[in-house]
Short mmCIF file of N, CA, C and O in Angstrom, two decimals:
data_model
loop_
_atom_site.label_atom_id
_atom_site.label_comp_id
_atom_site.label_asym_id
_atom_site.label_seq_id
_atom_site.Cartn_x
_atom_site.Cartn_y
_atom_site.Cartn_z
N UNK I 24 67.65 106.00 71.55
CA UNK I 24 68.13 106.10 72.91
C UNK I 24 69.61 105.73 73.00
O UNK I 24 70.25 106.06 74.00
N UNK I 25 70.38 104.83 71.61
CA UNK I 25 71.03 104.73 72.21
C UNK I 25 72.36 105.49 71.83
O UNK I 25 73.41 104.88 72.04
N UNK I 26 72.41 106.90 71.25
CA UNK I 26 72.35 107.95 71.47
C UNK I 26 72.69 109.24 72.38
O UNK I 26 73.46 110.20 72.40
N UNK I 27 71.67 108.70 73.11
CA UNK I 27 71.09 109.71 73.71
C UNK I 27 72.25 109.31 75.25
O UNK I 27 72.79 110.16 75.97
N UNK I 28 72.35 108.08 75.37
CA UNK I 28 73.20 107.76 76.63
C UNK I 28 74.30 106.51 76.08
O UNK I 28 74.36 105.84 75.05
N UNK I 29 75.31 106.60 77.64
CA UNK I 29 75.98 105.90 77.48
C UNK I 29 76.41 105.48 78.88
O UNK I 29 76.18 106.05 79.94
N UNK I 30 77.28 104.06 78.59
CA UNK I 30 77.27 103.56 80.00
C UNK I 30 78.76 103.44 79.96
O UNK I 30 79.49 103.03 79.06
N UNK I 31 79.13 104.07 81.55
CA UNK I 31 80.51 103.87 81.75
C UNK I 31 80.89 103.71 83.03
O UNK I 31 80.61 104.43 83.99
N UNK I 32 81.81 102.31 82.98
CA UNK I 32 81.91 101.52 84.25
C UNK I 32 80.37 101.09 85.56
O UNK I 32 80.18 101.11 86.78
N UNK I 33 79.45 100.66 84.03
CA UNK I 33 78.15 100.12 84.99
C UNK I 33 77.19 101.02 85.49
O UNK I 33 76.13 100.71 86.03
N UNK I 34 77.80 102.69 85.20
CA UNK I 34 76.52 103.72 85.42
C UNK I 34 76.48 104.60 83.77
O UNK I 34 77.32 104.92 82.93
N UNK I 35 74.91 104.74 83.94
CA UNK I 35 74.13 105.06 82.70
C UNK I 35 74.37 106.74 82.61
O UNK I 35 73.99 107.53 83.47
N UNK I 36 74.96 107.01 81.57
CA UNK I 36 74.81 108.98 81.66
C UNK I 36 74.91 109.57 80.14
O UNK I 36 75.40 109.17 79.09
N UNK I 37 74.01 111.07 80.69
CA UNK I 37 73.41 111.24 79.00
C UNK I 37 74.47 112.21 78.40
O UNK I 37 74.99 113.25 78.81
N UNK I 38 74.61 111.28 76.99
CA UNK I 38 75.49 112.25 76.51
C UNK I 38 75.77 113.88 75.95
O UNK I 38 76.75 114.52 75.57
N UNK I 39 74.42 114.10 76.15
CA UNK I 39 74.56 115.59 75.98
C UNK I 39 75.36 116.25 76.92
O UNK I 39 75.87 117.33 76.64
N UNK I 40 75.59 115.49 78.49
CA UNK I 40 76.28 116.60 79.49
C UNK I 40 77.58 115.85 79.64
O UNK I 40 78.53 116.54 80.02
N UNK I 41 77.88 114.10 79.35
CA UNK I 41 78.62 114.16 80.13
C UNK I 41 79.78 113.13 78.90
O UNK I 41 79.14 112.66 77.96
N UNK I 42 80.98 112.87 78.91
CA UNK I 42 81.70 112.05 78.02
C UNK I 42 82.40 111.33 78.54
O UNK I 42 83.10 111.79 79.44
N UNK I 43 82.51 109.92 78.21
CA UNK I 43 83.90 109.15 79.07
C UNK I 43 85.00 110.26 78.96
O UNK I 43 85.34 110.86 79.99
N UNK I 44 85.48 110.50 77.98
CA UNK I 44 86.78 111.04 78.41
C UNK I 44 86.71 111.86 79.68
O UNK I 44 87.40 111.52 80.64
N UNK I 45 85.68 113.22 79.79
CA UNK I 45 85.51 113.77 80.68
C UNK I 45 85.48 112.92 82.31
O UNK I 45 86.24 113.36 83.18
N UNK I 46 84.88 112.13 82.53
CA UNK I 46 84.97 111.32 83.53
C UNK I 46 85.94 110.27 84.01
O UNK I 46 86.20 109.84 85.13
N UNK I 47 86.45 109.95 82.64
CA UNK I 47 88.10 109.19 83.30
C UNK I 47 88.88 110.43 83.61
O UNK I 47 89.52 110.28 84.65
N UNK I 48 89.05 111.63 83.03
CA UNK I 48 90.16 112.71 83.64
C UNK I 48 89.35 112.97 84.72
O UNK I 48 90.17 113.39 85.54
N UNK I 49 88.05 113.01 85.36
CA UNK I 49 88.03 113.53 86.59
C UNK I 49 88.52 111.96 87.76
O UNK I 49 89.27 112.02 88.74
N UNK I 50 88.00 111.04 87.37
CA UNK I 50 88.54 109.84 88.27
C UNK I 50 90.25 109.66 87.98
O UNK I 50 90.78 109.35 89.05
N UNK I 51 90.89 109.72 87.26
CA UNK I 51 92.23 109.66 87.54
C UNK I 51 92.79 110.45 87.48
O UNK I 51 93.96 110.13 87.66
N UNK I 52 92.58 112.15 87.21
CA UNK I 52 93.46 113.56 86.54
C UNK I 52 93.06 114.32 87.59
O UNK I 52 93.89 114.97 88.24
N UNK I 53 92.10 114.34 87.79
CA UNK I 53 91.60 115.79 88.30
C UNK I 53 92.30 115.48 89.42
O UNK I 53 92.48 114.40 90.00
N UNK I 54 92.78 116.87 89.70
CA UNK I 54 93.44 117.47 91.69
C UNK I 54 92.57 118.10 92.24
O UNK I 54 92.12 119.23 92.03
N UNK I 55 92.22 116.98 93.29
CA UNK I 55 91.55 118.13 94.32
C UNK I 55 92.64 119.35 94.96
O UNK I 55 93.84 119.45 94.73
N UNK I 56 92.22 119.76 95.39
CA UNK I 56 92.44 120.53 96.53
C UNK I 56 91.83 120.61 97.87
O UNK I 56 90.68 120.52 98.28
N UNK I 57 93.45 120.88 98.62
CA UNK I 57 92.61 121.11 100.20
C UNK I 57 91.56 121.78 100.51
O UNK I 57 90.65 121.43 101.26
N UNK I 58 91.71 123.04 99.77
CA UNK I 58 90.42 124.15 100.05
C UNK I 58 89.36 123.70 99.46
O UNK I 58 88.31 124.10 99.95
N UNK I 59 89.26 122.84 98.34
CA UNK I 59 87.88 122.16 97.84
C UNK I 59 86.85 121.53 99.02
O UNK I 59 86.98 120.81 100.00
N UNK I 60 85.58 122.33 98.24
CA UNK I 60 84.31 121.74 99.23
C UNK I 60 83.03 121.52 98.00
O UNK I 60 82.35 122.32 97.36
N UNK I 61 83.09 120.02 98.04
CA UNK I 61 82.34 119.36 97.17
C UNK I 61 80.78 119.25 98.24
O UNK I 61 80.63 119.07 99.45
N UNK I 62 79.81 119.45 97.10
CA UNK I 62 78.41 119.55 97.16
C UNK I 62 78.30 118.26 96.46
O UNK I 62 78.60 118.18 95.27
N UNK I 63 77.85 117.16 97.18
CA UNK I 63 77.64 115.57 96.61
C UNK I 63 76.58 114.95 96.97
O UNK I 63 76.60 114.35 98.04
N UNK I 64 75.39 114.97 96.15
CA UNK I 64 74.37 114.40 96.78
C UNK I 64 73.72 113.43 95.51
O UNK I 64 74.36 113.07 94.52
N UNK I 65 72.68 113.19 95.72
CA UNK I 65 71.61 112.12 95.15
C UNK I 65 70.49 113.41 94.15
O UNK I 65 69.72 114.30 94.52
N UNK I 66 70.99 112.82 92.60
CA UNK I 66 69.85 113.88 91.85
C UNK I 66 68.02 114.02 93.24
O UNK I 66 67.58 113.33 94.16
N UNK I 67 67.65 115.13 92.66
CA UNK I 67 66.69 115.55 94.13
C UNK I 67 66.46 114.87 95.47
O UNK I 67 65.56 114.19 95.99
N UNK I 68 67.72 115.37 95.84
CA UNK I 68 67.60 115.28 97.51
C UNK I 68 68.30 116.71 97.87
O UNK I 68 69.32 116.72 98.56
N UNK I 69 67.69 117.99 97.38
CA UNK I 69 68.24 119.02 98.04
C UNK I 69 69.52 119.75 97.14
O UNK I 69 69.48 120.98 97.09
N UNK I 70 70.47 119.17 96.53
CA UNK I 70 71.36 119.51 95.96
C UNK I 70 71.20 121.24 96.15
O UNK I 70 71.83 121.88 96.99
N UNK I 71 70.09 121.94 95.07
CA UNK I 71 70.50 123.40 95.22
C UNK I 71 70.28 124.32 96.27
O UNK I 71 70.81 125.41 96.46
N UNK I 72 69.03 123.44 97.21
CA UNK I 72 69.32 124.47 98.40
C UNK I 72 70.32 124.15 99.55
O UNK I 72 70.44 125.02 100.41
N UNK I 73 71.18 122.83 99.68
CA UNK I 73 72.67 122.51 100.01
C UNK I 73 73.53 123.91 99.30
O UNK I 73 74.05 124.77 100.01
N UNK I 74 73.58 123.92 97.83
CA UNK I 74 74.31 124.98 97.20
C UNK I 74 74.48 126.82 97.50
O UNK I 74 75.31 127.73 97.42
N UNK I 75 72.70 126.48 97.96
CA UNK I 75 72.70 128.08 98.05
C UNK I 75 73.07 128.31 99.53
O UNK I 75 73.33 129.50 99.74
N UNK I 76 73.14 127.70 100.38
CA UNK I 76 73.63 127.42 101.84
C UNK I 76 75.42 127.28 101.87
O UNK I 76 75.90 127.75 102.90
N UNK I 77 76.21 126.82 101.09
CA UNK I 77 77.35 126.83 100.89
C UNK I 77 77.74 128.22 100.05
O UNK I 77 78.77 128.85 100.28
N UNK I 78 76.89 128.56 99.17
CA UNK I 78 77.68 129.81 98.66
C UNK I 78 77.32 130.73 100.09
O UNK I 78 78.44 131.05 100.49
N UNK I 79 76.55 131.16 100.79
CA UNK I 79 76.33 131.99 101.53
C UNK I 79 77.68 132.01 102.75
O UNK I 79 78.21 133.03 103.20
N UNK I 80 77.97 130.79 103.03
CA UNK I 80 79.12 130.14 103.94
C UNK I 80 80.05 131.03 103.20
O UNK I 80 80.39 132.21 103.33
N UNK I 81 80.35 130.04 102.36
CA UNK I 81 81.68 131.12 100.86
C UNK I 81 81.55 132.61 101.47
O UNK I 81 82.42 132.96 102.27
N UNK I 82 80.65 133.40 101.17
CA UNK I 82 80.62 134.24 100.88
C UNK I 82 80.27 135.55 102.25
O UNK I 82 79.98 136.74 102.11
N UNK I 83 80.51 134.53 103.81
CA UNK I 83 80.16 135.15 105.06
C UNK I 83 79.16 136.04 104.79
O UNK I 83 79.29 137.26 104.81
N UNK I 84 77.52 135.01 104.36
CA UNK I 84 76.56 135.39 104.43
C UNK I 84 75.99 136.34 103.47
O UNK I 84 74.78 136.49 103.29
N UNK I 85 76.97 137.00 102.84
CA UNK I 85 76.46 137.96 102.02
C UNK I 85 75.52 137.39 100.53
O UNK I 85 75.82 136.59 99.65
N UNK I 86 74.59 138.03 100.71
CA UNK I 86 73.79 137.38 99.11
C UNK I 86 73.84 138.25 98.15
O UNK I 86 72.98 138.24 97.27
N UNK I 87 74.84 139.14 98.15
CA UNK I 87 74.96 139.66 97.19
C UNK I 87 75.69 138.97 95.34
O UNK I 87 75.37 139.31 94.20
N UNK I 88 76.86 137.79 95.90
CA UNK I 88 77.14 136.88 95.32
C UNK I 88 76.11 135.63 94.64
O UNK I 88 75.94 135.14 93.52
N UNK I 89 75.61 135.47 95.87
CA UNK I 89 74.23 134.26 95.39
C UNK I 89 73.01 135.02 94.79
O UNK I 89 72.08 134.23 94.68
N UNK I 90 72.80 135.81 94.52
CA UNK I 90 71.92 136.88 93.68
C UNK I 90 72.52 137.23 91.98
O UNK I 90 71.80 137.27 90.99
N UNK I 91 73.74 137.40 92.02
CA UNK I 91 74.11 137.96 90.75
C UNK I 91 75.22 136.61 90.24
O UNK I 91 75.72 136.91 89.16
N UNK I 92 75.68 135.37 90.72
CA UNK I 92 76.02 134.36 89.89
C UNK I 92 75.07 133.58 89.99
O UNK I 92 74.21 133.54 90.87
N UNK I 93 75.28 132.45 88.45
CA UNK I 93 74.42 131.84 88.46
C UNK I 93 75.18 130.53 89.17
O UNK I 93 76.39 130.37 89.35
N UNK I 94 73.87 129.52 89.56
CA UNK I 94 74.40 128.57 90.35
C UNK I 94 75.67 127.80 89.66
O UNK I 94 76.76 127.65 90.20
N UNK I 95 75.36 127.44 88.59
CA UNK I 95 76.79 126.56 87.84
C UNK I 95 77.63 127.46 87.52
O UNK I 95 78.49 126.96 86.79
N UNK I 96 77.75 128.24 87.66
CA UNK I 96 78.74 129.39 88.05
C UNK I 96 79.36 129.31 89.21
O UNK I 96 80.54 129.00 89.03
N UNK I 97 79.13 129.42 90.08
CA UNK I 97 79.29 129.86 91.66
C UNK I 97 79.86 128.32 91.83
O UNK I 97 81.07 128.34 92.05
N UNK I 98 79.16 126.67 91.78
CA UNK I 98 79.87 125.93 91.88
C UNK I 98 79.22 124.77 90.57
O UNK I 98 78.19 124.14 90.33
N UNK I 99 80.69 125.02 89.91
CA UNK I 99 80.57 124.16 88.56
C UNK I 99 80.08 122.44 88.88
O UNK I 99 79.72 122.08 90.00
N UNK I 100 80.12 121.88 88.15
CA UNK I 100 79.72 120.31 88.04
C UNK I 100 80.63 119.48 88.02
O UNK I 100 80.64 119.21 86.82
N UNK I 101 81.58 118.73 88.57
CA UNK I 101 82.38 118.31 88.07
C UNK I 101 81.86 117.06 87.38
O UNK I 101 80.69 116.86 87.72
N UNK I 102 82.30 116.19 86.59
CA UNK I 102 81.91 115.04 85.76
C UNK I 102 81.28 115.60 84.73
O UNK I 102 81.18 114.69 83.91
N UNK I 103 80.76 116.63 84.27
CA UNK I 103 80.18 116.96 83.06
C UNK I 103 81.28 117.79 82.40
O UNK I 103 82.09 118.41 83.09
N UNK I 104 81.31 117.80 80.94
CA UNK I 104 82.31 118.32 80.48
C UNK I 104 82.12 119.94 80.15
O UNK I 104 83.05 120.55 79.61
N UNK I 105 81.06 120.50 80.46
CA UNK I 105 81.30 122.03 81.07
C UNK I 105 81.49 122.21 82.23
O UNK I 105 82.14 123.15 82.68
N UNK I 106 81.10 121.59 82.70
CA UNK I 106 81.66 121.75 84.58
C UNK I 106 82.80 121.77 84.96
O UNK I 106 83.41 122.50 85.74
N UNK I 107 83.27 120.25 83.92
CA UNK I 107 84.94 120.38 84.46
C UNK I 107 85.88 121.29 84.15
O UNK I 107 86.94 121.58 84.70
N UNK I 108 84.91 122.01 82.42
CA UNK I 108 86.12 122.61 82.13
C UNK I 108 86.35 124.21 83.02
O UNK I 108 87.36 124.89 83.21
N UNK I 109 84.95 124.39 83.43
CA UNK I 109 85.08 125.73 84.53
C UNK I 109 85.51 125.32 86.27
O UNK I 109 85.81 126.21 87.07
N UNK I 110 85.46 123.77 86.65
CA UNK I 110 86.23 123.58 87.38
C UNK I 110 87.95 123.57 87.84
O UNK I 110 88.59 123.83 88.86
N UNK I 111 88.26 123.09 86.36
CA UNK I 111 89.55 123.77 86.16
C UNK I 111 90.17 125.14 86.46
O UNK I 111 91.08 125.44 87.24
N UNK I 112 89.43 125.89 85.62
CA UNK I 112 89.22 127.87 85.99
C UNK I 112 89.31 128.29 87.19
O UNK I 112 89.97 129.25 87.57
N UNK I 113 88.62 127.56 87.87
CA UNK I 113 87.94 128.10 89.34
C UNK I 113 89.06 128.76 89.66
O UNK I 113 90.15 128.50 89.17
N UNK I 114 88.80 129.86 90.68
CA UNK I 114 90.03 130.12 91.91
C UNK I 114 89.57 129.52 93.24
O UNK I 114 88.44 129.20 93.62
N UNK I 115 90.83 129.44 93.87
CA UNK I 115 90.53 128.53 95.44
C UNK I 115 89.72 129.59 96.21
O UNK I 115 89.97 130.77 95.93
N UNK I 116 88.95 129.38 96.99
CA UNK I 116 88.27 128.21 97.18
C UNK I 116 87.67 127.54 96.39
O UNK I 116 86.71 128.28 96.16
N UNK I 117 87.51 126.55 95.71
CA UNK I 117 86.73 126.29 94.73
C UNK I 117 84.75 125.43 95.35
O UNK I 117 84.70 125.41 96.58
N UNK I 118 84.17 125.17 95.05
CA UNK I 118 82.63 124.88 95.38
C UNK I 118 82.69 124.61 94.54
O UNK I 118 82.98 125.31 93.57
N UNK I 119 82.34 123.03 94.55
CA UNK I 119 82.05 121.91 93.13
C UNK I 119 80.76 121.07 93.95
O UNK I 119 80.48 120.66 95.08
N UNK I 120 80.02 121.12 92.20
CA UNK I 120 78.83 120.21 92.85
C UNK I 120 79.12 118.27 91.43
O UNK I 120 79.61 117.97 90.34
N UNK I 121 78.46 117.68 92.49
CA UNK I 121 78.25 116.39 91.39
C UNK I 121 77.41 115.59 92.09
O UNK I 121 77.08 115.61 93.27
N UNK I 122 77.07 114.73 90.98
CA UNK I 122 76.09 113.78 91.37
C UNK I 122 76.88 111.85 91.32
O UNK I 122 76.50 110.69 91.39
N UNK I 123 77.97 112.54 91.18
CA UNK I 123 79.14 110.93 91.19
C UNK I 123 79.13 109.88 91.75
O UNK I 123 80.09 109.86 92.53
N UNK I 124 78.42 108.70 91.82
CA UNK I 124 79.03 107.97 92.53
C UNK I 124 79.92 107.72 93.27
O UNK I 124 80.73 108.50 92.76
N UNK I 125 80.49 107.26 94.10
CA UNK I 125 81.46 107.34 95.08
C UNK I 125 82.88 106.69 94.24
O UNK I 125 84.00 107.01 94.62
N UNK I 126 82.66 105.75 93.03
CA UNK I 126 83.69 104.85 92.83
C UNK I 126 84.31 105.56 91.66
O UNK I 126 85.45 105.31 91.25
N UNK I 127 83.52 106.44 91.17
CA UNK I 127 84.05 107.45 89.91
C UNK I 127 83.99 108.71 90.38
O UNK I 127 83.59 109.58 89.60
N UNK I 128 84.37 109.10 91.80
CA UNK I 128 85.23 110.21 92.50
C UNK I 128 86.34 110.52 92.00
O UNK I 128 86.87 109.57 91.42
N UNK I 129 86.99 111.57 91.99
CA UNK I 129 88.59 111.43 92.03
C UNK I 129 89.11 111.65 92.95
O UNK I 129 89.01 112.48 93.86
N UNK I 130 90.21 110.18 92.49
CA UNK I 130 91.12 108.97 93.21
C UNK I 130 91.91 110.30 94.08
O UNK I 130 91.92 110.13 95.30
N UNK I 131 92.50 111.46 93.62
CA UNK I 131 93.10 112.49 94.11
C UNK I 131 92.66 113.03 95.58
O UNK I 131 93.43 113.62 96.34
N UNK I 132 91.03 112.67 95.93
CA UNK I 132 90.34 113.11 96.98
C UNK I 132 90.49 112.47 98.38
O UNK I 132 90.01 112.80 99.46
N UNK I 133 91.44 111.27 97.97
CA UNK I 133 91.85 110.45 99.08
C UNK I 133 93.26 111.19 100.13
O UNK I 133 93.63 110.98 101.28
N UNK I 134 93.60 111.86 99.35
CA UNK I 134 94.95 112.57 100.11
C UNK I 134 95.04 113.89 100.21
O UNK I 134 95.98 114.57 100.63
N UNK I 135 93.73 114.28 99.69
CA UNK I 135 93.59 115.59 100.26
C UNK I 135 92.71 115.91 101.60
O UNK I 135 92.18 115.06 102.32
N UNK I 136 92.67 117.43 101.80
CA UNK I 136 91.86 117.73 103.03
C UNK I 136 90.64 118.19 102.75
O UNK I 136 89.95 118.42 103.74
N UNK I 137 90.09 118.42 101.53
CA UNK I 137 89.04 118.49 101.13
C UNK I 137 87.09 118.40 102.35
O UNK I 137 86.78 117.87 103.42
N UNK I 138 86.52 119.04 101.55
CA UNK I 138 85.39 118.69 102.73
C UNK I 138 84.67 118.06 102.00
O UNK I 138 85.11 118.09 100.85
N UNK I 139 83.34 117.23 102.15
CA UNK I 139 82.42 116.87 101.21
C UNK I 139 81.56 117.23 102.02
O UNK I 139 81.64 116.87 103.19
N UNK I 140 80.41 118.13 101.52
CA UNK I 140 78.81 117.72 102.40
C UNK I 140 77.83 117.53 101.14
O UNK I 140 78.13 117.87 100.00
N UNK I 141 76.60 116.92 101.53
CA UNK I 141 76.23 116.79 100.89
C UNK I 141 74.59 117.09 101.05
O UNK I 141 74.29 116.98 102.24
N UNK I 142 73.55 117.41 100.29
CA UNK I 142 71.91 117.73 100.40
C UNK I 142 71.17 116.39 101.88
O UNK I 142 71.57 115.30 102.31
N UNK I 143 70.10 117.21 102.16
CA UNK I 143 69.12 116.47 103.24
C UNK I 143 69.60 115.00 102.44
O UNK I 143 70.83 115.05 102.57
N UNK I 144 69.37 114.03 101.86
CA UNK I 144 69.52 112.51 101.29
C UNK I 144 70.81 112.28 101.27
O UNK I 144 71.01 111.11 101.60
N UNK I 145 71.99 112.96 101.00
CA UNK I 145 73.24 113.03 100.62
C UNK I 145 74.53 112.29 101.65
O UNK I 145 74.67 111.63 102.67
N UNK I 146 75.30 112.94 100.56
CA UNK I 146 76.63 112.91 102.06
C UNK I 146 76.92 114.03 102.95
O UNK I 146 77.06 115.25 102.85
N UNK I 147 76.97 113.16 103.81
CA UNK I 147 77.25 114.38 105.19
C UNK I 147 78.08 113.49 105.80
O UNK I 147 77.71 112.59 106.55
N UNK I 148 79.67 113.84 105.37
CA UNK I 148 80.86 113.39 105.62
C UNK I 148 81.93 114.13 105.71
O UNK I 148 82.07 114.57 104.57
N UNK I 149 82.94 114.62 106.50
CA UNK I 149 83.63 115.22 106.13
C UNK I 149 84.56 114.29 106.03
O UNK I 149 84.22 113.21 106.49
N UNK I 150 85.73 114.35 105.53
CA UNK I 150 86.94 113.63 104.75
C UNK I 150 87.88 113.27 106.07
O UNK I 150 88.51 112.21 106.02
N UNK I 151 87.99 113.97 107.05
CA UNK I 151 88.62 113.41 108.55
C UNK I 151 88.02 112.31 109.02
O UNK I 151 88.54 111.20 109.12
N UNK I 152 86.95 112.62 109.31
CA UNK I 152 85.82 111.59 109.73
C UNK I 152 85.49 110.48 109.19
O UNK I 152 85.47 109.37 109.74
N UNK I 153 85.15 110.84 107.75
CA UNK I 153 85.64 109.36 106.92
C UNK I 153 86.58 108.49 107.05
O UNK I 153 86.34 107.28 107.06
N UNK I 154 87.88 109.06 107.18
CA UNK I 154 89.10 108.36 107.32
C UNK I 154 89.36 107.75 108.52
O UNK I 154 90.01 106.75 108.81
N UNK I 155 88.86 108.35 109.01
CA UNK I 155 88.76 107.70 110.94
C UNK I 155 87.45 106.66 111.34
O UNK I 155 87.04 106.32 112.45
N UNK I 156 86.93 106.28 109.89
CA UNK I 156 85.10 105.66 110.24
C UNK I 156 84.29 106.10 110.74
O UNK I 156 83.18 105.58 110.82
N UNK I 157 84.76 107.71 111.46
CA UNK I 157 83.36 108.16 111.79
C UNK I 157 82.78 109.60 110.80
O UNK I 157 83.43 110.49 110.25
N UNK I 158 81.00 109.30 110.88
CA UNK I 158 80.44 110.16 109.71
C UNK I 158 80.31 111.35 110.74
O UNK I 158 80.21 111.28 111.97
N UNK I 159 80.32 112.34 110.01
CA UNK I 159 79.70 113.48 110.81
C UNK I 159 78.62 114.13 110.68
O UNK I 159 78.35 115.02 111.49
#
């Protein structure tokens, strides 16, 4: 097991998906962007049907997109080190999903305009509202 995971900054994650390095460049490197709209929730509380509800948004309803990409396609992972590296790729708008803790976010997300929503259990915050104390 011990292997199989590793612990960084007090949370447990398996190394097949994810690497410190990968996760210190998303908490101190990575740029959000304004047009970024992060999918942030709690492993099963909804995450992919949050996802398939945001690509449809993306995509003014059309399912022709949410039919022929695949979901980690359409919105990569950030914190895992294939996610990030097709988060990078993305074109704006970008649709990023994670399962991050709030304290190993990236620090970058504080000064942007970014949206966050998140699955039925999740966050359902947008980044104005946050900043002002109120949730939405």
């Amino acid at each position: 097991m011990a292997h199989e995971y590793f612990t960084h900054k007090g949370v447990l994650f398996p190394s097949l998906f994810y690497s410190p390095a990968a996760l210190s460049y998303v908490e101190n490197e990575f740029q959000v962007r304004d047009d970024d709209i992060f999918n942030v929730t709690y492993p099963k509380s909804g995450t992919h049907w949050m996802l398939e509800i945001l690509s449809l948004i993306r995509c003014d309803g059309d399912p022709g997109w949410v039919h022929s990409v695949l979901n980690w396609e359409r919105a990569p992972w950030v914190g895992s080190q294939k996610g990030l590296e097709a988060a990078l790729k993305y074109p704006p708008p970008r649709l990023l999903c994670s399962h991050l803790p709030v304290q190993l976010f990236p620090r970058s997300l504080q000064g942007s305009k970014a949206k966050v929503r998140g699955g039925k259990q999740g966050l359902r915050v947008g980044i104005e509202g946050h900043r002002q104390g109120v949730g939405q």
